[in-house]
Structures are given as structure tokens and as C-alpha cells.
């Protein structure tokens, strides 16, 4: 390899790294669905793009919490908490913006993860302050109470703003008087992804989109109970970038 070729390859590598950093800091929505090469190897069952994205957000948030707990245990400088938060929020923003078109419903996820992450950052940094000024255990009790109230207030506000008692699903199997419906991960309805058996209604066909009423169970998530509407148009496919919002409604 000549010196010119070597220098040219170095220049290409540097340019690629710089472009990647700029794209990470200032992402733009992608028109192509993301690939989940590594995550797909860890998850044995088949998931839609929406479920994979939701899982990525959950894993990133969990790792963020674990990293902060480790830093608190090691009594690291608060600057470490800030540094971890900067990297995490850049990744969170990149994931949400880059894949905006591939969430079934983008806005609730964006609001939820930004808000809960900011609350977590405030809780961790606040704890480092309390640890420095606390003269008795009652300081910690008061701080835990404040943190609990903040989380409950956020939970109430999120339910008021985005919460709903229904979700959408796709009919996958009909067996006499019951039907198996696939439901996406739905943070607004507090429903976990999966297959649910509900009573059948008229005009059902495999592939049809249905609207289901859900029952909220405290601390356990909501569960679809019954079909309340059937939509005439089939979804294009069962991936998350095919919205399950209805277009034509039955009477």
C-alpha cells in the first residue's frame, strides 16, 4: 500500500467518525427502519420494530440507573453523574428522533422517557447534596418522601395527559367465540405487548385492526378486556411502522 493510499484511508476514517458524531449529536428522522442485529440475538421471540425500540429505551434507562447507583456507591464526584447523564440523554434523543416514524405513537414515549430520566437525574444529584449536608437520618427520610411525591406527581400528570382506557390490536386467530389479538407495547394505555384472548364480535377477520377496552390493574399494568370497535381496513403488515390507527370504522 502506497503512502497516498494509507493517508487517504485515514482521511476517510476520520471523516466517517466526524460524520457519525455529528449525526449522533444532531440526529434527523430516518426513512429506513432500524436494524436490531445484536438485540435480535438476545431476544428469542419475534418482535416488531416498535417493540424493539421500546425494549432499547427500557434497557438504556435501566443501564443509566445502574450506572448512577454504582457512582453513588463509589461516592464519585457529581461531575461523573453529569457526564453519564449527558451521554445518556444524547443517546435517548438520538433513538427517539432517529426512529420517530417507527413508533406506533411517538409523543407519549418521548415525553415519558425525557421526563422520567430528568426526574432520575434530579434524584441522584439531589442525593449527593443531601449526603453532604445531612446531620441526621431524618434528612434522608424527608428526601425519599420528596422523591416519591415527585414520581407519583409525574405518574398522575402522564395519565392525565396521555392516558387512555383503550388500545389497538390486530386479529391473529379466531376460535369460535374467542379471538387472539396481538397488541403492541402501548405506554399510553399501560399495556404490555403480547397476545390476548378476548370474546369475538361480528365482522372479525384475521388481519383486521380492532379497538379494545382495557382494565387498569394497580402496579401490574392494564389488560385488554373486550373488543369495542372493528375497523374495515387491514394494516399493511404487523410491523410497528404500519400505524394501527384506524382509517375506516364499522357502524
Coordinates of N, CA and C in Angstrom, one line a residue, residues 8-250:
X8 N -5.1 8.4 2.5 CA -6.5 8.6 2.0 C -7.4 7.8 2.9
X9 N -7.0 6.5 3.3 CA -7.9 5.7 4.1 C -8.0 6.3 5.5
X10 N -7.0 6.9 6.0 CA -7.0 7.6 7.3 C -8.0 8.8 7.2
X11 N -7.9 9.5 6.1 CA -8.8 10.7 5.9 C -10.3 10.2 5.9
X12 N -10.5 9.1 5.2 CA -11.9 8.6 5.1 C -12.4 8.1 6.4
X13 N -11.6 7.5 7.2 CA -11.9 7.0 8.6 C -12.3 8.2 9.5
X14 N -11.4 9.2 9.4 CA -11.7 10.4 10.3 C -12.9 11.1 9.9
X15 N -13.2 11.2 8.5 CA -14.4 11.9 8.0 C -15.6 11.1 8.5
X16 N -15.5 9.7 8.4 CA -16.6 8.9 8.8 C -16.9 9.1 10.3
X17 N -15.9 9.1 11.1 CA -16.1 9.3 12.6 C -16.7 10.7 12.9
X18 N -16.2 11.7 12.2 CA -16.8 13.0 12.4 C -18.2 13.1 12.0
X19 N -18.5 12.5 10.9 CA -19.9 12.5 10.4 C -20.8 11.7 11.4
X20 N -20.3 10.6 11.9 CA -21.1 9.8 12.9 C -21.3 10.6 14.2
X21 N -20.3 11.4 14.6 CA -20.5 12.2 15.9 C -21.5 13.3 15.6
X22 N -21.5 13.9 14.5 CA -22.4 15.0 14.2 C -23.8 14.4 14.1
X23 N -24.0 13.2 13.4 CA -25.3 12.6 13.3 C -25.8 12.2 14.7
X24 N -24.9 11.8 15.6 CA -25.4 11.4 16.9 C -25.8 12.6 17.7
X25 N -25.1 13.7 17.6 CA -25.4 14.9 18.4 C -26.7 15.6 17.8
X26 N -26.8 15.6 16.5 CA -27.9 16.3 15.8 C -28.6 15.3 14.9
X27 N -29.4 14.4 15.4 CA -30.0 13.4 14.5 C -31.2 13.9 13.7
X28 N -31.5 13.2 12.6 CA -32.6 13.6 11.8 C -33.4 12.3 11.6
X29 N -34.7 12.4 11.5 CA -35.6 11.2 11.3 C -35.1 10.3 10.1
X30 N -35.1 9.0 10.3 CA -34.7 8.1 9.3 C -35.9 7.7 8.5
X31 N -35.7 7.4 7.2 CA -36.8 6.9 6.4 C -36.8 5.3 6.3
X32 N -35.6 4.8 6.7 CA -35.5 3.3 6.7 C -35.6 2.8 8.1
X33 N -36.3 1.7 8.3 CA -36.4 1.1 9.7 C -35.0 0.6 10.2
X34 N -34.8 0.8 11.5 CA -33.5 0.4 12.0 C -33.3 -1.1 12.1
X35 N -32.1 -1.6 12.1 CA -31.8 -3.0 12.3 C -31.5 -3.3 13.7
X36 N -31.8 -4.5 14.2 CA -31.5 -4.8 15.6 C -30.7 -6.1 15.6
X37 N -29.5 -6.0 15.0 CA -28.7 -7.2 14.8 C -28.3 -7.8 16.2
X38 N -27.8 -7.0 17.1 CA -27.4 -7.6 18.4 C -28.6 -7.9 19.3
X39 N -29.5 -6.9 19.4 CA -30.7 -7.1 20.2 C -31.5 -8.3 19.8
X40 N -31.6 -8.5 18.5 CA -32.3 -9.6 18.0 C -31.7 -11.0 18.4
X41 N -30.4 -11.0 18.6 CA -29.8 -12.3 19.1 C -30.1 -12.6 20.5
X42 N -30.4 -11.5 21.3 CA -30.7 -11.7 22.7 C -32.1 -12.1 23.0
X43 N -33.0 -11.5 22.1 CA -34.4 -11.8 22.3 C -34.8 -13.0 21.4
X44 N -35.3 -14.0 22.0 CA -35.6 -15.2 21.3 C -36.9 -15.2 20.5
X45 N -37.9 -14.4 21.0 CA -39.2 -14.4 20.3 C -39.2 -13.3 19.3
X46 N -40.1 -13.4 18.3 CA -40.2 -12.4 17.3 C -40.9 -11.1 17.8
X47 N -40.2 -10.0 17.5 CA -40.8 -8.7 17.9 C -41.0 -7.8 16.7
X48 N -41.8 -6.8 16.8 CA -42.0 -5.8 15.8 C -41.0 -4.7 16.0
X49 N -40.8 -3.8 15.1 CA -39.9 -2.7 15.2 C -40.2 -1.8 16.4
X50 N -41.5 -1.6 16.6 CA -41.9 -0.8 17.7 C -41.5 -1.4 19.1
X51 N -41.7 -2.8 19.2 CA -41.3 -3.4 20.4 C -39.8 -3.4 20.6
X52 N -39.0 -3.6 19.6 CA -37.6 -3.5 19.7 C -37.1 -2.1 20.2
X53 N -37.7 -1.1 19.6 CA -37.4 0.3 20.0 C -37.8 0.5 21.5
X54 N -38.9 0.1 21.9 CA -39.4 0.2 23.3 C -38.4 -0.5 24.2
X55 N -38.0 -1.7 23.8 CA -37.0 -2.5 24.6 C -35.7 -1.8 24.7
X56 N -35.2 -1.2 23.6 CA -34.0 -0.4 23.6 C -34.0 0.7 24.6
X57 N -35.2 1.4 24.7 CA -35.3 2.5 25.6 C -35.3 2.0 27.0
X58 N -36.0 0.9 27.3 CA -36.0 0.3 28.6 C -34.7 -0.1 29.1
X59 N -33.9 -0.8 28.2 CA -32.6 -1.2 28.6 C -31.7 0.0 28.8
X60 N -31.7 1.0 28.0 CA -30.9 2.2 28.2 C -31.2 2.9 29.5
X61 N -32.5 3.0 29.8 CA -32.8 3.6 31.1 C -32.4 2.8 32.3
X62 N -32.5 1.5 32.2 CA -32.1 0.6 33.3 C -30.6 0.7 33.5
X63 N -29.8 0.7 32.4 CA -28.4 0.8 32.5 C -28.0 2.2 33.1
X64 N -28.7 3.2 32.7 CA -28.5 4.5 33.3 C -28.7 4.5 34.8
X65 N -29.7 3.9 35.3 CA -30.0 3.8 36.7 C -28.9 3.0 37.4
X66 N -28.5 1.9 36.8 CA -27.4 1.1 37.4 C -26.1 1.8 37.5
X67 N -25.8 2.5 36.4 CA -24.5 3.3 36.4 C -24.5 4.3 37.5
X68 N -25.6 5.0 37.7 CA -25.7 6.1 38.7 C -25.6 5.5 40.1
X69 N -26.3 4.3 40.3 CA -26.2 3.6 41.6 C -24.8 3.3 41.9
X70 N -24.0 2.8 40.9 CA -22.6 2.4 41.1 C -21.8 3.7 41.5
X71 N -22.0 4.8 40.8 CA -21.3 6.0 41.1 C -21.6 6.5 42.5
X72 N -22.9 6.4 42.9 CA -23.2 6.8 44.3 C -22.6 5.9 45.3
X73 N -22.5 4.6 45.0 CA -21.9 3.6 46.0 C -20.4 3.9 46.1
X74 N -19.8 4.3 45.0 CA -18.3 4.6 45.0 C -18.1 6.0 45.5
X75 N -19.1 6.8 45.8 CA -19.0 8.2 46.3 C -18.2 9.0 45.2
X76 N -18.5 8.8 44.0 CA -17.8 9.6 42.9 C -18.3 11.0 42.9
X77 N -17.5 11.8 42.3 CA -17.8 13.3 42.2 C -19.1 13.4 41.4
X78 N -19.9 14.4 41.8 CA -21.2 14.7 41.0 C -20.9 15.0 39.5
X79 N -19.7 15.4 39.2 CA -19.4 15.6 37.8 C -19.5 14.3 36.9
X80 N -19.3 13.2 37.6 CA -19.4 11.9 36.9 C -20.9 11.6 36.6
X81 N -21.8 12.0 37.5 CA -23.2 11.9 37.3 C -23.6 12.7 36.1
X82 N -23.1 13.9 36.0 CA -23.4 14.8 34.9 C -22.9 14.3 33.6
X83 N -21.7 13.7 33.6 CA -21.1 13.2 32.4 C -21.9 12.0 31.9
X84 N -22.3 11.1 32.8 CA -23.1 9.9 32.4 C -24.5 10.4 31.9
X85 N -25.0 11.4 32.5 CA -26.3 11.9 32.1 C -26.2 12.5 30.7
X86 N -25.2 13.2 30.4 CA -25.0 13.9 29.1 C -25.0 12.8 28.0
X87 N -24.2 11.7 28.2 CA -24.1 10.7 27.2 C -25.5 10.0 27.1
X88 N -26.1 9.7 28.2 CA -27.4 9.0 28.1 C -28.5 9.8 27.4
X89 N -28.5 11.1 27.7 CA -29.6 11.9 27.1 C -29.3 12.1 25.6
X90 N -28.0 12.2 25.2 CA -27.7 12.2 23.8 C -28.2 11.0 23.1
X91 N -27.9 9.8 23.7 CA -28.4 8.6 23.1 C -29.9 8.5 23.1
X92 N -30.6 8.9 24.2 CA -32.0 8.9 24.2 C -32.6 9.8 23.1
X93 N -32.0 11.0 23.0 CA -32.5 11.9 21.9 C -32.3 11.3 20.5
X94 N -31.1 10.7 20.3 CA -30.8 10.1 19.0 C -31.8 9.0 18.7
X95 N -32.1 8.1 19.7 CA -33.0 7.0 19.5 C -34.4 7.5 19.2
X96 N -34.9 8.5 19.9 CA -36.3 9.0 19.7 C -36.4 9.7 18.4
X97 N -35.5 10.6 18.1 CA -35.6 11.4 16.9 C -35.3 10.6 15.6
X98 N -34.3 9.8 15.7 CA -33.9 9.0 14.5 C -35.0 8.0 14.1
X99 N -35.7 7.4 15.1 CA -36.7 6.4 14.8 C -38.1 6.9 15.0
X100 N -38.3 8.2 14.9 CA -39.6 8.8 15.1 C -40.8 8.1 14.4
X101 N -40.5 7.8 13.1 CA -41.6 7.3 12.3 C -41.9 5.8 12.5
X102 N -41.1 5.2 13.4 CA -41.3 3.7 13.6 C -41.9 3.3 14.9
X103 N -42.3 4.4 15.7 CA -43.1 4.1 16.9 C -44.6 4.1 16.5
X104 N -45.4 3.3 17.1 CA -46.8 3.3 16.8 C -47.4 4.7 17.2
X105 N -46.9 5.2 18.4 CA -47.3 6.5 18.8 C -46.1 7.1 19.5
X106 N -45.5 8.1 18.8 CA -44.2 8.6 19.3 C -44.2 9.5 20.5
X107 N -45.1 10.5 20.5 CA -45.2 11.5 21.5 C -45.2 11.0 23.0
X108 N -46.1 10.1 23.3 CA -46.1 9.6 24.7 C -44.7 9.0 25.2
X109 N -44.1 8.3 24.3 CA -42.8 7.7 24.6 C -41.7 8.8 24.8
X110 N -41.7 9.8 23.9 CA -40.8 10.9 24.0 C -41.0 11.6 25.3
X111 N -42.2 12.0 25.7 CA -42.4 12.7 26.9 C -42.1 11.8 28.1
X112 N -42.5 10.6 28.1 CA -42.3 9.7 29.3 C -40.8 9.5 29.6
X113 N -40.0 9.2 28.6 CA -38.6 8.9 28.8 C -37.8 10.2 29.1
X114 N -38.1 11.3 28.5 CA -37.4 12.5 28.8 C -37.7 12.9 30.3
X115 N -39.0 12.8 30.6 CA -39.4 13.3 32.0 C -38.9 12.4 33.1
X116 N -39.1 11.1 32.9 CA -38.6 10.1 34.0 C -37.1 10.2 34.1
X117 N -36.4 10.4 33.0 CA -34.9 10.5 33.0 C -34.5 11.8 33.8
X118 N -35.2 12.9 33.5 CA -34.9 14.1 34.2 C -35.1 14.0 35.7
X119 N -36.2 13.3 36.1 CA -36.5 13.1 37.5 C -35.4 12.2 38.1
X120 N -35.0 11.2 37.4 CA -34.0 10.3 37.9 C -32.7 11.1 38.1
X121 N -32.3 11.9 37.2 CA -31.1 12.7 37.3 C -31.2 13.6 38.5
X122 N -32.3 14.3 38.7 CA -32.5 15.2 39.8 C -32.4 14.4 41.2
X123 N -33.0 13.2 41.2 CA -33.0 12.4 42.4 C -31.5 12.0 42.8
X124 N -30.8 11.5 41.8 CA -29.4 11.1 42.0 C -28.5 12.3 42.5
X125 N -28.6 13.4 41.7 CA -27.8 14.5 42.1 C -28.2 15.1 43.4
X126 N -29.5 15.1 43.7 CA -30.0 15.6 44.9 C -29.5 14.8 46.1
X127 N -29.4 13.5 45.9 CA -28.9 12.6 47.0 C -27.5 12.9 47.3
X128 N -26.7 13.3 46.3 CA -25.3 13.6 46.7 C -25.2 14.9 47.5
X129 N -26.2 15.8 47.3 CA -26.2 17.0 48.1 C -26.7 16.7 49.5
X130 N -27.8 15.9 49.6 CA -28.3 15.5 51.0 C -27.2 14.8 51.8
X131 N -26.5 13.9 51.1 CA -25.4 13.2 51.8 C -24.3 14.1 52.4
X132 N -24.1 15.2 51.7 CA -23.1 16.2 52.2 C -23.6 17.0 53.4
X133 N -24.9 17.3 53.4 CA -25.4 18.3 54.4 C -26.2 17.6 55.5
X134 N -26.6 16.3 55.3 CA -27.4 15.6 56.3 C -26.7 15.5 57.7
X135 N -27.4 15.9 58.7 CA -26.9 15.7 60.1 C -27.6 14.7 60.9
X136 N -28.7 14.2 60.3 CA -29.5 13.1 60.9 C -30.2 12.3 59.8
X137 N -30.7 11.1 60.2 CA -31.3 10.3 59.3 C -32.6 10.8 58.7
X138 N -33.2 11.8 59.5 CA -34.5 12.4 59.1 C -34.3 13.2 57.8
X139 N -33.1 13.7 57.4 CA -32.9 14.3 56.2 C -33.1 13.3 55.0
X140 N -32.7 12.1 55.2 CA -32.9 11.1 54.2 C -34.4 10.7 54.1
X141 N -35.0 10.6 55.2 CA -36.5 10.3 55.2 C -37.2 11.4 54.4
X142 N -36.9 12.6 54.7 CA -37.6 13.8 54.0 C -37.3 13.7 52.5
X143 N -36.0 13.4 52.2 CA -35.6 13.4 50.7 C -36.4 12.3 50.0
X144 N -36.4 11.1 50.6 CA -37.1 10.0 50.0 C -38.6 10.3 49.8
X145 N -39.2 11.0 50.7 CA -40.6 11.4 50.6 C -40.8 12.4 49.4
X146 N -39.9 13.3 49.3 CA -39.9 14.3 48.2 C -39.8 13.6 46.9
X147 N -38.9 12.6 46.8 CA -38.6 11.9 45.6 C -39.9 11.0 45.2
X148 N -40.5 10.4 46.2 CA -41.7 9.6 46.0 C -42.8 10.5 45.5
X149 N -43.0 11.7 46.1 CA -44.1 12.6 45.7 C -43.8 13.0 44.2
X150 N -42.6 13.3 43.9 CA -42.3 13.7 42.5 C -42.6 12.6 41.5
X151 N -42.3 11.4 41.8 CA -42.6 10.3 40.9 C -44.1 10.1 40.8
X152 N -44.8 10.2 41.9 CA -46.3 10.0 41.8 C -47.0 11.2 41.1
X153 N -46.4 12.4 41.3 CA -47.0 13.5 40.5 C -46.8 13.4 39.0
X154 N -45.6 12.9 38.7 CA -45.3 12.6 37.2 C -46.3 11.6 36.7
X155 N -46.4 10.5 37.5 CA -47.3 9.4 37.0 C -48.8 9.9 36.8
X156 N -49.2 10.8 37.8 CA -50.6 11.3 37.6 C -50.7 12.2 36.4
X157 N -49.7 13.1 36.2 CA -49.7 14.0 35.1 C -49.7 13.3 33.8
X158 N -48.8 12.2 33.7 CA -48.7 11.5 32.4 C -50.0 10.8 32.1
X159 N -50.7 10.2 33.1 CA -52.0 9.6 32.9 C -53.1 10.6 32.5
X160 N -53.0 11.8 33.0 CA -54.0 12.9 32.7 C -53.7 13.3 31.3
X161 N -52.5 13.4 30.8 CA -52.2 14.0 29.5 C -52.3 13.0 28.4
X162 N -51.8 11.7 28.7 CA -51.7 10.7 27.6 C -52.5 9.5 27.9
X163 N -52.9 9.3 29.1 CA -53.5 8.0 29.5 C -54.9 7.8 28.8
X164 N -55.2 6.6 28.5 CA -56.5 6.2 27.9 C -56.8 4.8 28.3
X165 N -58.1 4.5 28.2 CA -58.6 3.2 28.7 C -58.9 2.3 27.5
X166 N -58.2 2.5 26.4 CA -58.3 1.6 25.2 C -57.0 1.5 24.5
X167 N -56.9 0.5 23.7 CA -55.7 0.3 22.9 C -56.1 -0.3 21.6
X168 N -55.2 -0.5 20.7 CA -55.5 -1.2 19.4 C -54.7 -2.5 19.3
X169 N -55.3 -3.4 18.5 CA -54.7 -4.7 18.3 C -55.0 -5.2 16.9
X170 N -54.3 -6.3 16.6 CA -54.5 -7.0 15.3 C -55.0 -8.4 15.5
X171 N -56.1 -8.8 14.8 CA -56.6 -10.1 15.0 C -55.7 -11.1 14.3
X172 N -55.3 -12.1 15.1 CA -54.4 -13.1 14.5 C -55.0 -14.5 14.4
X173 N -56.0 -14.8 15.2 CA -56.6 -16.1 15.2 C -58.0 -16.0 15.7
X174 N -58.9 -16.7 15.1 CA -60.3 -16.8 15.6 C -60.7 -18.2 15.9
X175 N -61.2 -18.5 17.1 CA -61.6 -19.8 17.5 C -63.0 -19.8 18.1
X176 N -63.9 -19.9 17.3 CA -65.3 -19.9 17.8 C -65.7 -18.6 18.4
X177 N -65.9 -18.6 19.7 CA -66.4 -17.5 20.4 C -65.3 -16.6 21.0
X178 N -64.0 -17.0 20.8 CA -62.9 -16.2 21.3 C -62.0 -15.9 20.1
X179 N -61.2 -14.9 20.3 CA -60.2 -14.4 19.3 C -58.9 -14.0 19.9
X180 N -57.8 -14.4 19.2 CA -56.5 -14.0 19.7 C -56.1 -12.7 19.0
X181 N -55.7 -11.7 19.8 CA -55.4 -10.4 19.3 C -53.9 -10.1 19.7
X182 N -53.1 -9.6 18.8 CA -51.8 -9.1 19.1 C -51.9 -7.6 19.4
X183 N -51.3 -7.2 20.5 CA -51.3 -5.8 21.0 C -49.9 -5.3 21.1
X184 N -49.6 -4.2 20.5 CA -48.3 -3.5 20.6 C -48.1 -3.1 22.1
X185 N -46.8 -2.9 22.4 CA -46.5 -2.2 23.6 C -47.1 -0.8 23.6
X186 N -48.0 -0.4 24.5 CA -48.7 0.8 24.5 C -48.6 1.5 25.8
X187 N -47.6 2.5 25.9 CA -47.3 3.2 27.1 C -48.5 4.1 27.6
X188 N -49.3 4.6 26.6 CA -50.4 5.4 27.0 C -51.5 4.7 27.6
X189 N -51.7 3.4 27.2 CA -52.8 2.6 27.8 C -52.2 1.7 28.9
X190 N -50.9 1.7 29.1 CA -50.2 0.9 30.1 C -50.4 -0.5 29.9
X191 N -50.3 -0.9 28.6 CA -50.5 -2.3 28.2 C -49.1 -2.9 27.7
X192 N -48.8 -4.1 28.2 CA -47.6 -4.7 27.7 C -47.8 -5.4 26.4
X193 N -46.8 -5.6 25.6 CA -47.0 -6.3 24.3 C -47.3 -7.7 24.5
X194 N -48.1 -8.3 23.6 CA -48.3 -9.7 23.7 C -49.6 -10.1 23.0
X195 N -50.0 -11.4 23.1 CA -51.2 -11.9 22.6 C -52.2 -12.0 23.7
X196 N -53.5 -11.6 23.4 CA -54.5 -11.7 24.4 C -55.8 -12.3 23.8
X197 N -56.4 -13.2 24.5 CA -57.7 -13.8 24.1 C -58.8 -13.0 24.7
X198 N -59.7 -12.6 23.8 CA -60.9 -11.9 24.2 C -62.1 -12.5 23.4
X199 N -63.3 -12.1 23.8 CA -64.5 -12.6 23.2 C -64.6 -12.0 21.8
X200 N -65.1 -12.9 20.9 CA -65.2 -12.5 19.5 C -66.5 -11.6 19.3
X201 N -66.5 -10.8 18.2 CA -67.6 -10.0 17.9 C -67.8 -10.2 16.4
X202 N -68.8 -9.5 15.8 CA -69.1 -9.6 14.4 C -68.1 -8.9 13.6
X203 N -68.0 -9.3 12.3 CA -67.2 -8.7 11.3 C -65.7 -8.9 11.5
X204 N -65.3 -9.9 12.3 CA -63.9 -10.1 12.5 C -63.3 -11.0 11.4
X205 N -62.1 -10.6 11.0 CA -61.3 -11.4 10.1 C -59.8 -11.3 10.5
X206 N -59.1 -12.3 10.2 CA -57.6 -12.3 10.6 C -57.0 -11.1 9.8
X207 N -56.2 -10.3 10.5 CA -55.6 -9.1 10.0 C -56.3 -7.8 10.2
X208 N -57.5 -7.9 10.7 CA -58.3 -6.7 11.0 C -57.7 -6.0 12.2
X209 N -57.8 -4.7 12.2 CA -57.5 -3.9 13.4 C -58.7 -3.7 14.2
X210 N -58.5 -3.9 15.5 CA -59.6 -3.7 16.5 C -59.2 -2.8 17.6
X211 N -60.2 -2.2 18.2 CA -60.1 -1.3 19.3 C -60.6 -2.0 20.5
X212 N -59.7 -2.1 21.6 CA -60.1 -2.9 22.8 C -60.1 -2.0 24.0
X213 N -61.1 -2.2 24.8 CA -61.2 -1.5 26.1 C -60.2 -2.3 27.1
X214 N -59.5 -1.5 27.9 CA -58.6 -2.2 28.8 C -58.9 -1.9 30.3
X215 N -58.5 -2.8 31.2 CA -58.7 -2.7 32.6 C -57.4 -2.4 33.3
X216 N -57.3 -1.3 34.0 CA -56.1 -0.9 34.6 C -55.9 -1.6 36.0
X217 N -54.8 -2.3 36.2 CA -54.6 -3.0 37.4 C -53.4 -2.3 38.1
X218 N -53.6 -1.9 39.3 CA -52.6 -1.2 40.1 C -51.3 -1.9 40.1
X219 N -50.2 -1.2 39.7 CA -48.9 -1.7 39.7 C -48.6 -3.0 38.9
X220 N -49.6 -3.4 38.1 CA -49.4 -4.6 37.3 C -49.6 -4.3 35.8
X221 N -50.0 -3.1 35.4 CA -50.3 -2.8 34.0 C -51.7 -3.2 33.7
X222 N -52.2 -2.6 32.5 CA -53.6 -2.8 32.1 C -53.6 -4.1 31.2
X223 N -54.9 -4.6 31.1 CA -55.1 -5.8 30.3 C -56.3 -5.6 29.4
X224 N -56.2 -5.9 28.1 CA -57.3 -5.8 27.2 C -58.5 -6.7 27.7
X225 N -59.7 -6.2 27.7 CA -60.9 -6.9 28.2 C -61.8 -7.4 27.0
X226 N -62.1 -6.4 26.1 CA -63.0 -6.8 25.1 C -62.9 -5.9 23.9
X227 N -63.4 -6.3 22.8 CA -63.3 -5.5 21.5 C -64.5 -4.6 21.5
X228 N -64.3 -3.3 21.3 CA -65.4 -2.4 21.2 C -65.6 -1.8 19.8
X229 N -64.6 -1.9 18.9 CA -64.7 -1.5 17.6 C -63.9 -2.4 16.6
X230 N -64.4 -2.6 15.4 CA -63.7 -3.3 14.4 C -63.5 -2.4 13.2
X231 N -62.3 -2.3 12.6 CA -62.0 -1.4 11.5 C -61.9 -2.2 10.2
X232 N -62.5 -1.6 9.2 CA -62.6 -2.3 7.9 C -61.3 -2.5 7.2
X233 N -60.4 -1.6 7.4 CA -59.1 -1.7 6.6 C -58.1 -2.5 7.4
X234 N -57.4 -3.4 6.7 CA -56.3 -4.2 7.3 C -55.1 -3.3 7.3
X235 N -54.2 -3.6 8.3 CA -53.0 -2.9 8.3 C -52.1 -3.5 7.2
X236 N -51.1 -2.7 6.7 CA -50.2 -3.2 5.7 C -49.4 -4.4 6.1
X237 N -48.9 -4.4 7.3 CA -48.2 -5.5 7.9 C -48.2 -5.3 9.3
X238 N -47.6 -6.3 10.1 CA -47.7 -6.2 11.5 C -46.4 -5.6 12.1
X239 N -45.7 -4.8 11.3 CA -44.5 -4.1 11.9 C -45.0 -2.8 12.5
X240 N -44.2 -2.2 13.3 CA -44.6 -1.0 14.1 C -44.7 0.2 13.2
X241 N -44.0 0.2 12.1 CA -44.1 1.5 11.3 C -45.4 1.5 10.4
X242 N -46.2 0.4 10.5 CA -47.5 0.5 9.9 C -48.5 0.8 11.1
X243 N -48.9 2.0 11.1 CA -49.7 2.5 12.3 C -51.0 1.7 12.4
X244 N -51.4 1.4 13.7 CA -52.6 0.7 13.9 C -53.8 1.7 14.2
X245 N -53.5 3.0 13.9 CA -54.6 3.9 14.0 C -55.6 3.6 12.9
X246 N -56.9 3.6 13.2 CA -57.9 3.2 12.2 C -58.2 4.2 11.1
X247 N -58.6 3.8 9.9 CA -58.9 4.7 8.8 C -60.4 4.6 8.5
X248 N -61.0 3.4 8.5 CA -62.4 3.2 8.3 C -63.0 2.4 9.4
X249 N -64.1 2.9 9.9 CA -64.7 2.3 11.1 C -66.0 1.7 10.8
X250 N -66.3 0.5 11.4 CA -67.6 -0.1 11.2 C -68.7 0.7 12.0

